[in-house]
CSV table of N, CA and C in Angstrom, one decimal:
chain,number,residue,atom,x,y,z
A,1276,UNK,N,0.8,-1.2,0.0
A,1276,UNK,CA,0.0,0.0,0.0
A,1276,UNK,C,0.9,1.2,0.0
A,1277,UNK,N,1.0,1.9,-1.1
A,1277,UNK,CA,1.8,3.1,-1.2
A,1277,UNK,C,0.9,4.4,-1.3
A,1278,UNK,N,1.2,5.4,-0.5
A,1278,UNK,CA,0.5,6.7,-0.5
A,1278,UNK,C,-1.0,6.5,-0.5
A,1279,UNK,N,-1.4,5.9,0.6
A,1279,UNK,CA,-2.8,5.7,0.9
A,1279,UNK,C,-3.2,6.1,2.2
A,1280,UNK,N,-4.5,6.4,2.4
A,1280,UNK,CA,-5.1,6.6,3.7
A,1280,UNK,C,-6.1,5.4,3.9
A,1281,UNK,N,-5.8,4.7,4.9
A,1281,UNK,CA,-6.6,3.4,5.1
A,1281,UNK,C,-7.4,3.5,6.4
A,1282,UNK,N,-8.6,3.0,6.4
A,1282,UNK,CA,-9.4,2.8,7.5
A,1282,UNK,C,-9.5,1.4,7.9
A,1283,UNK,N,-9.2,1.1,9.2
A,1283,UNK,CA,-9.3,-0.3,9.7
A,1283,UNK,C,-10.2,-0.3,10.9
A,1284,UNK,N,-11.2,-1.1,10.9
A,1284,UNK,CA,-12.0,-1.3,12.1
A,1284,UNK,C,-11.2,-2.1,13.2
A,1285,UNK,N,-11.3,-1.6,14.4
A,1285,UNK,CA,-10.5,-2.2,15.5
A,1285,UNK,C,-11.3,-2.8,16.6
A,1286,UNK,N,-10.8,-3.8,17.2
A,1286,UNK,CA,-11.2,-4.4,18.5
A,1286,UNK,C,-10.4,-3.7,19.6
A,1287,UNK,N,-10.8,-3.8,20.8
A,1287,UNK,CA,-10.1,-3.2,21.9
A,1287,UNK,C,-8.6,-3.7,22.0
A,1288,UNK,N,-8.4,-4.9,21.6
A,1288,UNK,CA,-7.1,-5.5,21.7
A,1288,UNK,C,-6.2,-5.2,20.6
A,1289,UNK,N,-6.6,-4.4,19.6
A,1289,UNK,CA,-5.8,-4.0,18.5
A,1289,UNK,C,-5.9,-4.9,17.3
A,1290,UNK,N,-6.8,-5.9,17.4
A,1290,UNK,CA,-7.0,-6.8,16.2
A,1290,UNK,C,-8.1,-6.1,15.3
A,1291,UNK,N,-8.2,-6.6,14.1
A,1291,UNK,CA,-9.2,-6.1,13.2
A,1291,UNK,C,-10.5,-6.6,13.5
A,1292,UNK,N,-11.5,-5.7,13.7
A,1292,UNK,CA,-12.9,-6.0,14.0
A,1292,UNK,C,-13.5,-6.7,12.8
A,1293,UNK,N,-14.4,-7.6,13.1
A,1293,UNK,CA,-14.9,-8.5,12.0
A,1293,UNK,C,-15.8,-7.7,11.0
A,1294,UNK,N,-16.3,-6.6,11.4
A,1294,UNK,CA,-17.2,-5.9,10.4
A,1294,UNK,C,-16.9,-4.4,10.5
A,1295,UNK,N,-16.7,-3.8,9.3
A,1295,UNK,CA,-16.4,-2.3,9.3
A,1295,UNK,C,-17.6,-1.5,9.9
A,1296,UNK,N,-18.8,-1.7,9.4
A,1296,UNK,CA,-19.9,-0.9,9.8
A,1296,UNK,C,-20.4,-1.2,11.2
A,1297,UNK,N,-19.8,-2.1,12.0
A,1297,UNK,CA,-20.2,-2.4,13.3
A,1297,UNK,C,-19.1,-2.1,14.3
A,1298,UNK,N,-18.1,-1.4,13.9
A,1298,UNK,CA,-16.9,-1.2,14.7
A,1298,UNK,C,-17.2,0.0,15.7
A,1299,UNK,N,-16.6,-0.1,16.9
A,1299,UNK,CA,-16.7,1.0,17.9
A,1299,UNK,C,-15.6,2.0,17.6
A,1300,UNK,N,-14.5,1.4,17.2
A,1300,UNK,CA,-13.3,2.3,17.0
A,1300,UNK,C,-12.7,1.9,15.7
A,1301,UNK,N,-12.1,2.9,15.0
A,1301,UNK,CA,-11.4,2.6,13.7
A,1301,UNK,C,-10.0,3.3,13.8
A,1302,UNK,N,-9.1,2.8,13.1
A,1302,UNK,CA,-7.8,3.5,12.9
A,1302,UNK,C,-7.8,4.1,11.5
A,1303,UNK,N,-7.3,5.4,11.4
A,1303,UNK,CA,-7.0,6.0,10.1
A,1303,UNK,C,-5.5,5.9,10.0
A,1304,UNK,N,-5.0,5.2,9.0
A,1304,UNK,CA,-3.6,5.0,8.9
A,1304,UNK,C,-3.1,5.6,7.6
A,1305,UNK,N,-2.1,6.4,7.6
A,1305,UNK,CA,-1.5,6.9,6.4
A,1305,UNK,C,-0.3,6.1,6.1
A,1306,UNK,N,-0.2,5.8,4.8
A,1306,UNK,CA,0.9,4.9,4.3
A,1306,UNK,C,1.6,5.7,3.2
A,1307,UNK,N,2.9,5.8,3.3
A,1307,UNK,CA,3.6,6.4,2.2
A,1307,UNK,C,4.9,5.6,1.9
A,1308,UNK,N,5.0,5.2,0.6
A,1308,UNK,CA,6.1,4.4,0.2
A,1308,UNK,C,6.2,3.1,1.0
A,1309,UNK,N,5.1,2.5,1.3
A,1309,UNK,CA,5.0,1.3,2.1
A,1309,UNK,C,5.3,1.4,3.6
A,1310,UNK,N,5.4,2.6,4.1
A,1310,UNK,CA,5.7,2.8,5.5
A,1310,UNK,C,4.5,3.5,6.1
A,1311,UNK,N,4.1,3.1,7.3
A,1311,UNK,CA,3.0,3.8,8.1
A,1311,UNK,C,3.6,5.1,8.6
A,1312,UNK,N,3.0,6.2,8.2
A,1312,UNK,CA,3.5,7.5,8.6
A,1312,UNK,C,2.6,8.1,9.7
A,1313,UNK,N,1.4,7.6,9.9
A,1313,UNK,CA,0.5,8.2,10.9
A,1313,UNK,C,-0.5,7.1,11.2
A,1314,UNK,N,-0.9,7.1,12.5
A,1314,UNK,CA,-1.9,6.1,13.0
A,1314,UNK,C,-2.7,6.8,14.0
A,1315,UNK,N,-4.0,7.1,13.7
A,1315,UNK,CA,-4.9,7.8,14.6
A,1315,UNK,C,-6.1,7.0,14.8
A,1316,UNK,N,-6.5,6.7,16.1
A,1316,UNK,CA,-7.7,6.0,16.4
A,1316,UNK,C,-8.8,6.9,16.7
A,1317,UNK,N,-10.0,6.6,16.2
A,1317,UNK,CA,-11.2,7.4,16.3
A,1317,UNK,C,-12.3,6.5,16.9
A,1318,UNK,N,-13.0,6.9,17.9
A,1318,UNK,CA,-14.2,6.3,18.4
A,1318,UNK,C,-15.4,6.7,17.5
A,1319,UNK,N,-15.9,5.8,16.8
A,1319,UNK,CA,-17.0,6.1,15.8
A,1319,UNK,C,-18.4,5.6,16.3
A,1320,UNK,N,-18.4,4.6,17.2
A,1320,UNK,CA,-19.6,4.1,17.7
A,1320,UNK,C,-20.6,3.5,16.7
A,1321,UNK,N,-20.1,3.0,15.6
A,1321,UNK,CA,-21.0,2.4,14.6
A,1321,UNK,C,-21.6,1.2,15.1
A,1322,UNK,N,-21.1,0.6,16.2
A,1322,UNK,CA,-21.7,-0.6,16.8
A,1322,UNK,C,-23.0,-0.2,17.5
A,1323,UNK,N,-23.1,1.0,17.9
A,1323,UNK,CA,-24.4,1.4,18.6
A,1323,UNK,C,-25.4,2.0,17.6
A,1324,UNK,N,-25.0,2.3,16.4
A,1324,UNK,CA,-26.0,2.8,15.4
A,1324,UNK,C,-26.4,1.8,14.4
A,1325,UNK,N,-25.6,0.7,14.2
A,1325,UNK,CA,-25.9,-0.3,13.2
A,1325,UNK,C,-27.2,-1.0,13.6
A,1326,UNK,N,-28.2,-1.0,12.6
A,1326,UNK,CA,-29.4,-1.7,12.8
A,1326,UNK,C,-30.5,-0.9,13.7
A,1327,UNK,N,-30.1,0.2,14.3
A,1327,UNK,CA,-31.0,0.9,15.1
A,1327,UNK,C,-31.3,2.3,14.6
A,1328,UNK,N,-30.4,2.8,13.7
A,1328,UNK,CA,-30.6,4.1,13.0
A,1328,UNK,C,-31.9,4.0,12.2
A,1329,UNK,N,-32.4,5.2,11.9
A,1329,UNK,CA,-33.5,5.3,10.9
A,1329,UNK,C,-32.9,4.8,9.6
A,1330,UNK,N,-33.7,4.0,8.8
A,1330,UNK,CA,-33.3,3.5,7.6
A,1330,UNK,C,-32.6,4.5,6.7
A,1331,UNK,N,-31.5,4.2,6.2
A,1331,UNK,CA,-30.8,5.1,5.3
A,1331,UNK,C,-29.8,6.1,6.0
A,1332,UNK,N,-29.6,6.0,7.3
A,1332,UNK,CA,-28.8,6.9,8.0
A,1332,UNK,C,-27.4,6.3,8.3
A,1333,UNK,N,-27.3,5.1,8.6
A,1333,UNK,CA,-26.1,4.4,9.0
A,1333,UNK,C,-25.0,4.5,7.9
A,1334,UNK,N,-25.3,4.0,6.7
A,1334,UNK,CA,-24.3,4.0,5.7
A,1334,UNK,C,-23.8,5.4,5.3
A,1335,UNK,N,-24.7,6.4,5.2
A,1335,UNK,CA,-24.2,7.7,4.9
A,1335,UNK,C,-23.2,8.2,6.0
A,1336,UNK,N,-23.5,7.9,7.2
A,1336,UNK,CA,-22.7,8.3,8.4
A,1336,UNK,C,-21.2,7.7,8.2
A,1337,UNK,N,-21.2,6.4,7.8
A,1337,UNK,CA,-19.9,5.8,7.6
A,1337,UNK,C,-19.2,6.4,6.4
A,1338,UNK,N,-19.9,6.6,5.3
A,1338,UNK,CA,-19.3,7.2,4.1
A,1338,UNK,C,-18.8,8.6,4.4
A,1339,UNK,N,-19.6,9.4,5.1
A,1339,UNK,CA,-19.1,10.8,5.5
A,1339,UNK,C,-17.8,10.8,6.3
A,1340,UNK,N,-17.7,9.8,7.2
A,1340,UNK,CA,-16.5,9.7,8.0
A,1340,UNK,C,-15.3,9.4,7.1
A,1341,UNK,N,-15.5,8.4,6.2
A,1341,UNK,CA,-14.4,7.9,5.3
A,1341,UNK,C,-14.0,9.1,4.4
A,1342,UNK,N,-15.0,9.8,3.8
A,1342,UNK,CA,-14.6,10.9,2.9
A,1342,UNK,C,-14.0,12.0,3.7
A,1343,UNK,N,-14.5,12.3,4.9
A,1343,UNK,CA,-14.0,13.4,5.7
A,1343,UNK,C,-12.5,13.2,6.1
A,1344,UNK,N,-12.1,11.9,6.1
A,1344,UNK,CA,-10.7,11.6,6.5
A,1344,UNK,C,-9.9,11.2,5.2
A,1345,UNK,N,-10.4,11.5,4.1
A,1345,UNK,CA,-9.7,11.2,2.8
A,1345,UNK,C,-9.2,9.8,2.7
A,1346,UNK,N,-10.1,8.9,3.1
A,1346,UNK,CA,-9.7,7.4,3.1
A,1346,UNK,C,-9.8,7.0,1.6
A,1347,UNK,N,-8.7,6.2,1.2
A,1347,UNK,CA,-8.6,5.7,-0.1
A,1347,UNK,C,-8.8,4.2,-0.1
A,1348,UNK,N,-8.7,3.6,1.1
A,1348,UNK,CA,-8.9,2.1,1.2
A,1348,UNK,C,-9.4,1.7,2.5
A,1349,UNK,N,-10.2,0.7,2.5
A,1349,UNK,CA,-10.7,0.1,3.8
A,1349,UNK,C,-10.1,-1.3,3.8
A,1350,UNK,N,-9.6,-1.7,5.0
A,1350,UNK,CA,-9.0,-3.0,5.2
A,1350,UNK,C,-9.9,-3.6,6.4
A,1351,UNK,N,-10.6,-4.7,6.1
A,1351,UNK,CA,-11.4,-5.3,7.1
A,1351,UNK,C,-11.6,-6.8,6.8
A,1352,UNK,N,-12.2,-7.5,7.8
A,1352,UNK,CA,-12.5,-8.9,7.5
A,1352,UNK,C,-13.7,-8.9,6.7
A,1353,UNK,N,-14.7,-8.1,7.0
A,1353,UNK,CA,-16.0,-8.1,6.2
A,1353,UNK,C,-16.6,-6.7,6.1
A,1354,UNK,N,-17.1,-6.5,4.9
A,1354,UNK,CA,-17.8,-5.2,4.6
A,1354,UNK,C,-19.1,-5.6,3.9
A,1355,UNK,N,-20.2,-5.0,4.4
A,1355,UNK,CA,-21.5,-5.4,3.8
A,1355,UNK,C,-21.6,-5.2,2.3
A,1356,UNK,N,-22.6,-6.0,1.7
A,1356,UNK,CA,-22.7,-5.9,0.3
A,1356,UNK,C,-22.9,-4.5,-0.3
A,1357,UNK,N,-23.7,-3.7,0.4
A,1357,UNK,CA,-24.0,-2.4,-0.1
A,1357,UNK,C,-22.7,-1.5,-0.1
A,1358,UNK,N,-21.9,-1.6,1.0
A,1358,UNK,CA,-20.7,-0.9,1.0
A,1358,UNK,C,-19.6,-1.4,0.0
A,1359,UNK,N,-19.7,-2.8,-0.2
A,1359,UNK,CA,-18.7,-3.3,-1.2
A,1359,UNK,C,-19.0,-2.8,-2.6
A,1360,UNK,N,-20.2,-2.4,-2.8
A,1360,UNK,CA,-20.6,-1.8,-4.1
A,1360,UNK,C,-20.4,-0.3,-4.1
A,1361,UNK,N,-20.8,0.4,-3.0
A,1361,UNK,CA,-20.7,1.8,-3.0
A,1361,UNK,C,-19.3,2.4,-2.9
A,1362,UNK,N,-18.5,1.8,-2.0
A,1362,UNK,CA,-17.2,2.4,-1.7
A,1362,UNK,C,-16.3,2.5,-3.0
A,1363,UNK,N,-16.2,1.5,-3.8
A,1363,UNK,CA,-15.4,1.6,-5.0
A,1363,UNK,C,-15.9,2.7,-6.0
A,1364,UNK,N,-17.2,3.0,-6.0
A,1364,UNK,CA,-17.7,4.0,-6.9
A,1364,UNK,C,-17.3,5.4,-6.3
A,1365,UNK,N,-16.9,5.5,-5.1
A,1365,UNK,CA,-16.4,6.7,-4.5
A,1365,UNK,C,-14.9,6.8,-4.5
A,1366,UNK,N,-14.3,5.8,-5.1
A,1366,UNK,CA,-12.8,5.8,-5.2
A,1366,UNK,C,-12.1,5.2,-3.9
A,1367,UNK,N,-12.9,4.4,-3.2
A,1367,UNK,CA,-12.3,3.8,-2.0
A,1367,UNK,C,-12.2,2.3,-2.2
A,1368,UNK,N,-11.0,1.8,-2.2
A,1368,UNK,CA,-10.7,0.4,-2.4
A,1368,UNK,C,-11.2,-0.4,-1.2
A,1369,UNK,N,-11.7,-1.6,-1.4
A,1369,UNK,CA,-12.1,-2.4,-0.3
A,1369,UNK,C,-11.3,-3.7,-0.3
A,1370,UNK,N,-10.6,-3.9,0.8
A,1370,UNK,CA,-9.7,-5.1,0.9
A,1370,UNK,C,-10.3,-5.9,2.1
A,1371,UNK,N,-10.9,-7.1,1.8
A,1371,UNK,CA,-11.6,-7.9,2.8
A,1371,UNK,C,-10.8,-9.1,3.1
A,1372,UNK,N,-11.4,-9.8,4.1
A,1372,UNK,CA,-10.8,-11.1,4.6
A,1372,UNK,C,-9.4,-10.9,5.2
A,1373,UNK,N,-9.2,-9.7,5.8
A,1373,UNK,CA,-8.0,-9.4,6.5
A,1373,UNK,C,-8.3,-9.5,8.0
A,1374,UNK,N,-7.5,-10.3,8.7
A,1374,UNK,CA,-7.8,-10.5,10.1
A,1374,UNK,C,-6.4,-10.4,10.9
A,1375,UNK,N,-6.6,-10.5,12.2
A,1375,UNK,CA,-5.4,-10.4,13.0
A,1375,UNK,C,-5.0,-9.0,13.5
A,1376,UNK,N,-3.8,-8.9,13.9
A,1376,UNK,CA,-3.3,-7.6,14.4
A,1376,UNK,C,-3.4,-6.5,13.3
A,1377,UNK,N,-4.0,-5.4,13.6
A,1377,UNK,CA,-4.3,-4.3,12.7
A,1377,UNK,C,-3.0,-3.7,12.2
A,1378,UNK,N,-2.1,-3.4,13.1
A,1378,UNK,CA,-0.8,-2.8,12.7
A,1378,UNK,C,0.0,-3.7,11.8
A,1379,UNK,N,0.0,-5.0,12.2
A,1379,UNK,CA,0.8,-5.9,11.3
A,1379,UNK,C,0.2,-6.0,9.9
A,1380,UNK,N,-1.1,-5.8,9.8
A,1380,UNK,CA,-1.8,-5.9,8.5
A,1380,UNK,C,-1.3,-4.8,7.6
A,1381,UNK,N,-0.8,-3.8,8.2
A,1381,UNK,CA,-0.3,-2.6,7.3
A,1381,UNK,C,1.2,-2.8,6.9
A,1382,UNK,N,1.9,-3.8,7.4
A,1382,UNK,CA,3.3,-4.0,7.0
A,1382,UNK,C,3.4,-4.7,5.7
């Protein structure tokens, strides 16, 4: 991953959360020339809004966050079908089936 801004859903222990849209915390990781140059964690509380928001509110909330942080790729174990379709149309690459330690996934 060169010159990218990546969003990774996190578990409390630093491993990759199993679902992007149900994460409580995400990391925004900046990668330049294959090296992590910045790592910032954000409490997004998508776990508390998934499935309880008014229909049509949750996905736009996630998208606004990604766009607001200039994310160019999402690294996660799972991303819902809607987001798998929507994110690439917004120029955000989706890399799925990535598990384990989030920081090591960026190496």
